[in-house]
Amino acid sequence: MRIFLAMRSVFFVIIIPGTVTVYIPMRILRATNQLHMPDLSAASVLAGCLTVLGASVLLRCVWDFFSVGRGTLAPIDPPKLLVVRGLYRFTRNPMYNGVLTVLLGEALLFWSIALLEYALLMFIIFHIAVVIYEEPTLESRFEESYRAYRGQVPRWGFTLRPFSQKSDDTA
């Protein structure tokens, strides 16, 4: 069964963050005539590093959802356990932070104000989704475990003291 979970995880990574971080930015760059090979410079190297860092954060979170939470990043196939390991010990939304870092890296790489505006729009959408849907859903599913987690780990920022509570419905 893990093979089917792995296949679903890959599928949802391609469909959801793939659309947000690759397909839509390419469409924006094409529409603004900015889709070109950037020159090699300190800024482009920094932008590339930001993009790789963001993608690494995203993929680490997907791995934690798969290996520990036994689910995917898709709301229709969420983890069965509350994932509070890895990067989730330091911030409640590292996957979104990773996606936003990719978008900022792309905006810097192509010197695109349109991509920067898109990244800001995505942050607003992520924030609304987290506040209106994800947090109430997680509290409903995991109750006190999620409330304890939420009380110790910031929604968007980072804590220097990693979360360490363990219970039956957390991983």
Short mmCIF file of C-alpha atoms in Angstrom, two decimals:
data_model
loop_
_atom_site.label_atom_id
_atom_site.label_comp_id
_atom_site.label_asym_id
_atom_site.label_seq_id
_atom_site.Cartn_x
_atom_site.Cartn_y
_atom_site.Cartn_z
CA MET A 1 0.00 0.00 0.00
CA ARG A 2 2.95 2.37 0.55
CA ILE A 3 3.58 2.32 -3.21
CA PHE A 4 0.09 3.71 -3.83
CA LEU A 5 0.65 6.39 -1.19
CA ALA A 6 3.99 7.25 -2.82
CA MET A 7 2.33 7.49 -6.24
CA ARG A 8 -0.43 9.73 -4.84
CA SER A 9 2.20 11.91 -3.14
CA VAL A 10 4.14 12.40 -6.38
CA PHE A 11 0.93 13.05 -8.32
CA PHE A 12 -0.24 15.74 -5.89
CA VAL A 13 3.21 17.39 -5.81
CA ILE A 14 3.10 17.71 -9.59
CA ILE A 15 -0.49 18.96 -9.64
CA ILE A 16 -0.59 21.36 -6.68
CA PRO A 17 2.81 22.96 -5.99
CA GLY A 18 3.89 22.17 -9.56
CA THR A 19 1.09 24.36 -10.84
CA VAL A 20 1.74 27.11 -8.29
CA THR A 21 5.54 27.21 -8.65
CA VAL A 22 6.15 26.21 -12.28
CA TYR A 23 3.12 26.41 -14.57
CA ILE A 24 1.60 29.70 -13.38
CA PRO A 25 4.97 31.52 -13.05
CA MET A 26 5.87 30.42 -16.60
CA ARG A 27 2.55 31.80 -17.84
CA ILE A 28 3.16 35.07 -15.98
CA LEU A 29 6.69 35.38 -17.37
CA ARG A 30 5.49 34.59 -20.88
CA ALA A 31 2.66 37.14 -20.60
CA THR A 32 5.10 39.83 -19.41
CA ASN A 33 7.78 38.91 -21.99
CA GLN A 34 10.22 38.00 -19.21
CA LEU A 35 10.66 34.30 -19.95
CA HIS A 36 14.33 34.26 -20.93
CA MET A 37 17.50 32.64 -19.69
CA PRO A 38 18.84 34.87 -16.90
CA ASP A 39 22.45 36.02 -16.97
CA LEU A 40 24.84 34.41 -14.52
CA SER A 41 25.39 36.87 -11.66
CA ALA A 42 25.51 36.98 -7.90
CA ALA A 43 21.78 37.78 -7.90
CA SER A 44 20.95 34.82 -10.15
CA VAL A 45 23.03 32.47 -7.98
CA LEU A 46 21.23 33.77 -4.87
CA ALA A 47 17.90 33.37 -6.65
CA GLY A 48 18.80 29.82 -7.65
CA CYS A 49 19.78 29.02 -4.07
CA LEU A 50 16.47 30.42 -2.78
CA THR A 51 14.55 28.36 -5.33
CA VAL A 52 16.43 25.16 -4.45
CA LEU A 53 16.02 25.86 -0.72
CA GLY A 54 12.28 26.38 -1.12
CA ALA A 55 11.90 23.23 -3.21
CA SER A 56 13.92 21.27 -0.64
CA VAL A 57 11.69 22.49 2.19
CA LEU A 58 8.59 21.54 0.21
CA LEU A 59 9.91 18.08 -0.64
CA ARG A 60 11.01 17.42 2.96
CA CYS A 61 7.48 18.25 4.13
CA VAL A 62 5.94 16.00 1.48
CA TRP A 63 8.28 13.22 2.68
CA ASP A 64 7.17 13.77 6.30
CA PHE A 65 3.51 13.66 5.27
CA PHE A 66 4.19 10.41 3.38
CA SER A 67 6.55 8.60 5.75
CA VAL A 68 5.29 9.76 9.13
CA GLY A 69 1.76 11.06 8.61
CA ARG A 70 0.77 8.41 6.06
CA GLY A 71 -0.91 10.94 3.78
CA THR A 72 -0.27 13.52 1.09
CA LEU A 73 -0.30 17.30 0.82
CA ALA A 74 -3.73 17.24 -0.86
CA PRO A 75 -6.70 18.20 1.33
CA ILE A 76 -8.58 15.20 -0.10
CA ASP A 77 -5.83 12.79 1.06
CA PRO A 78 -4.35 14.33 4.24
CA PRO A 79 -1.99 12.71 6.73
CA LYS A 80 -3.65 10.33 9.19
CA LEU A 81 -1.45 11.59 12.03
CA LEU A 82 -0.64 15.17 13.01
CA VAL A 83 2.87 15.70 11.64
CA VAL A 84 4.99 17.53 14.20
CA ARG A 85 8.43 16.26 13.14
CA GLY A 86 11.11 17.72 10.93
CA LEU A 87 10.50 21.32 9.94
CA TYR A 88 7.03 21.21 11.51
CA ARG A 89 8.73 21.37 14.92
CA PHE A 90 9.80 24.95 14.14
CA THR A 91 6.90 26.40 12.12
CA ARG A 92 3.35 25.24 11.48
CA ASN A 93 3.42 25.87 7.73
CA PRO A 94 6.84 25.01 6.35
CA MET A 95 5.37 23.63 3.12
CA TYR A 96 3.77 26.99 2.32
CA ASN A 97 6.99 28.73 3.37
CA GLY A 98 8.88 26.51 0.92
CA VAL A 99 6.50 27.34 -1.93
CA LEU A 100 6.77 31.07 -1.16
CA THR A 101 10.57 30.81 -1.09
CA VAL A 102 10.51 29.17 -4.54
CA LEU A 103 8.31 32.00 -5.84
CA LEU A 104 10.58 34.67 -4.35
CA GLY A 105 13.60 32.94 -5.87
CA GLU A 106 11.90 32.91 -9.27
CA ALA A 107 10.91 36.58 -8.94
CA LEU A 108 14.54 37.46 -8.16
CA LEU A 109 15.91 35.21 -10.89
CA PHE A 110 13.80 36.89 -13.58
CA TRP A 111 13.68 40.34 -11.93
CA SER A 112 9.92 40.11 -12.20
CA ILE A 113 7.61 42.43 -10.28
CA ALA A 114 4.69 40.38 -11.64
CA LEU A 115 6.09 37.22 -9.98
CA LEU A 116 6.67 39.16 -6.77
CA GLU A 117 3.03 40.29 -6.84
CA TYR A 118 1.98 36.71 -7.52
CA ALA A 119 4.01 35.51 -4.50
CA LEU A 120 2.26 38.12 -2.34
CA LEU A 121 -1.13 37.00 -3.67
CA MET A 122 -0.25 33.37 -2.91
CA PHE A 123 0.75 34.32 0.65
CA ILE A 124 -2.65 35.96 1.14
CA ILE A 125 -4.42 32.92 -0.29
CA PHE A 126 -2.35 30.56 1.88
CA HIS A 127 -3.06 32.63 4.99
CA ILE A 128 -6.81 32.67 4.34
CA ALA A 129 -6.84 28.91 3.64
CA VAL A 130 -4.88 28.18 6.82
CA VAL A 131 -7.07 30.36 9.04
CA ILE A 132 -10.45 29.46 7.55
CA TYR A 133 -9.96 25.78 6.64
CA GLU A 134 -6.77 24.10 7.82
CA GLU A 135 -6.53 25.22 11.43
CA PRO A 136 -10.20 24.49 12.26
CA THR A 137 -9.96 21.13 10.47
CA LEU A 138 -6.79 20.15 12.32
CA GLU A 139 -8.26 21.22 15.65
CA SER A 140 -11.39 19.20 14.94
CA ARG A 141 -9.40 16.08 13.98
CA PHE A 142 -6.59 16.20 16.52
CA GLU A 143 -8.16 18.28 19.32
CA GLU A 144 -5.84 18.84 22.29
CA SER A 145 -2.75 17.59 20.44
CA TYR A 146 -3.20 20.29 17.80
CA ARG A 147 -4.07 22.98 20.37
CA ALA A 148 -0.85 22.23 22.28
CA TYR A 149 1.13 22.29 19.03
CA ARG A 150 -0.51 25.52 17.87
CA GLY A 151 0.23 27.14 21.23
CA GLN A 152 3.96 26.45 20.93
CA VAL A 153 4.74 26.75 17.22
CA PRO A 154 4.11 29.93 15.18
CA ARG A 155 1.89 29.91 12.11
CA TRP A 156 4.34 31.73 9.78
CA GLY A 157 7.42 32.60 11.78
CA PHE A 158 9.94 30.21 13.27
CA THR A 159 10.69 29.21 16.83
CA LEU A 160 14.17 28.42 18.05
CA ARG A 161 12.80 25.89 20.57
CA PRO A 162 11.51 22.90 18.62
CA PHE A 163 8.16 21.38 19.51
CA SER A 164 8.59 18.10 21.34
CA GLN A 165 5.20 16.86 22.62
CA LYS A 166 4.30 13.31 21.57
CA SER A 167 0.88 11.69 21.79
CA ASP A 168 -1.09 8.92 20.06
CA ASP A 169 -2.30 11.08 17.18
CA THR A 170 0.95 12.95 16.47
CA ALA A 171 4.00 11.82 14.59
#
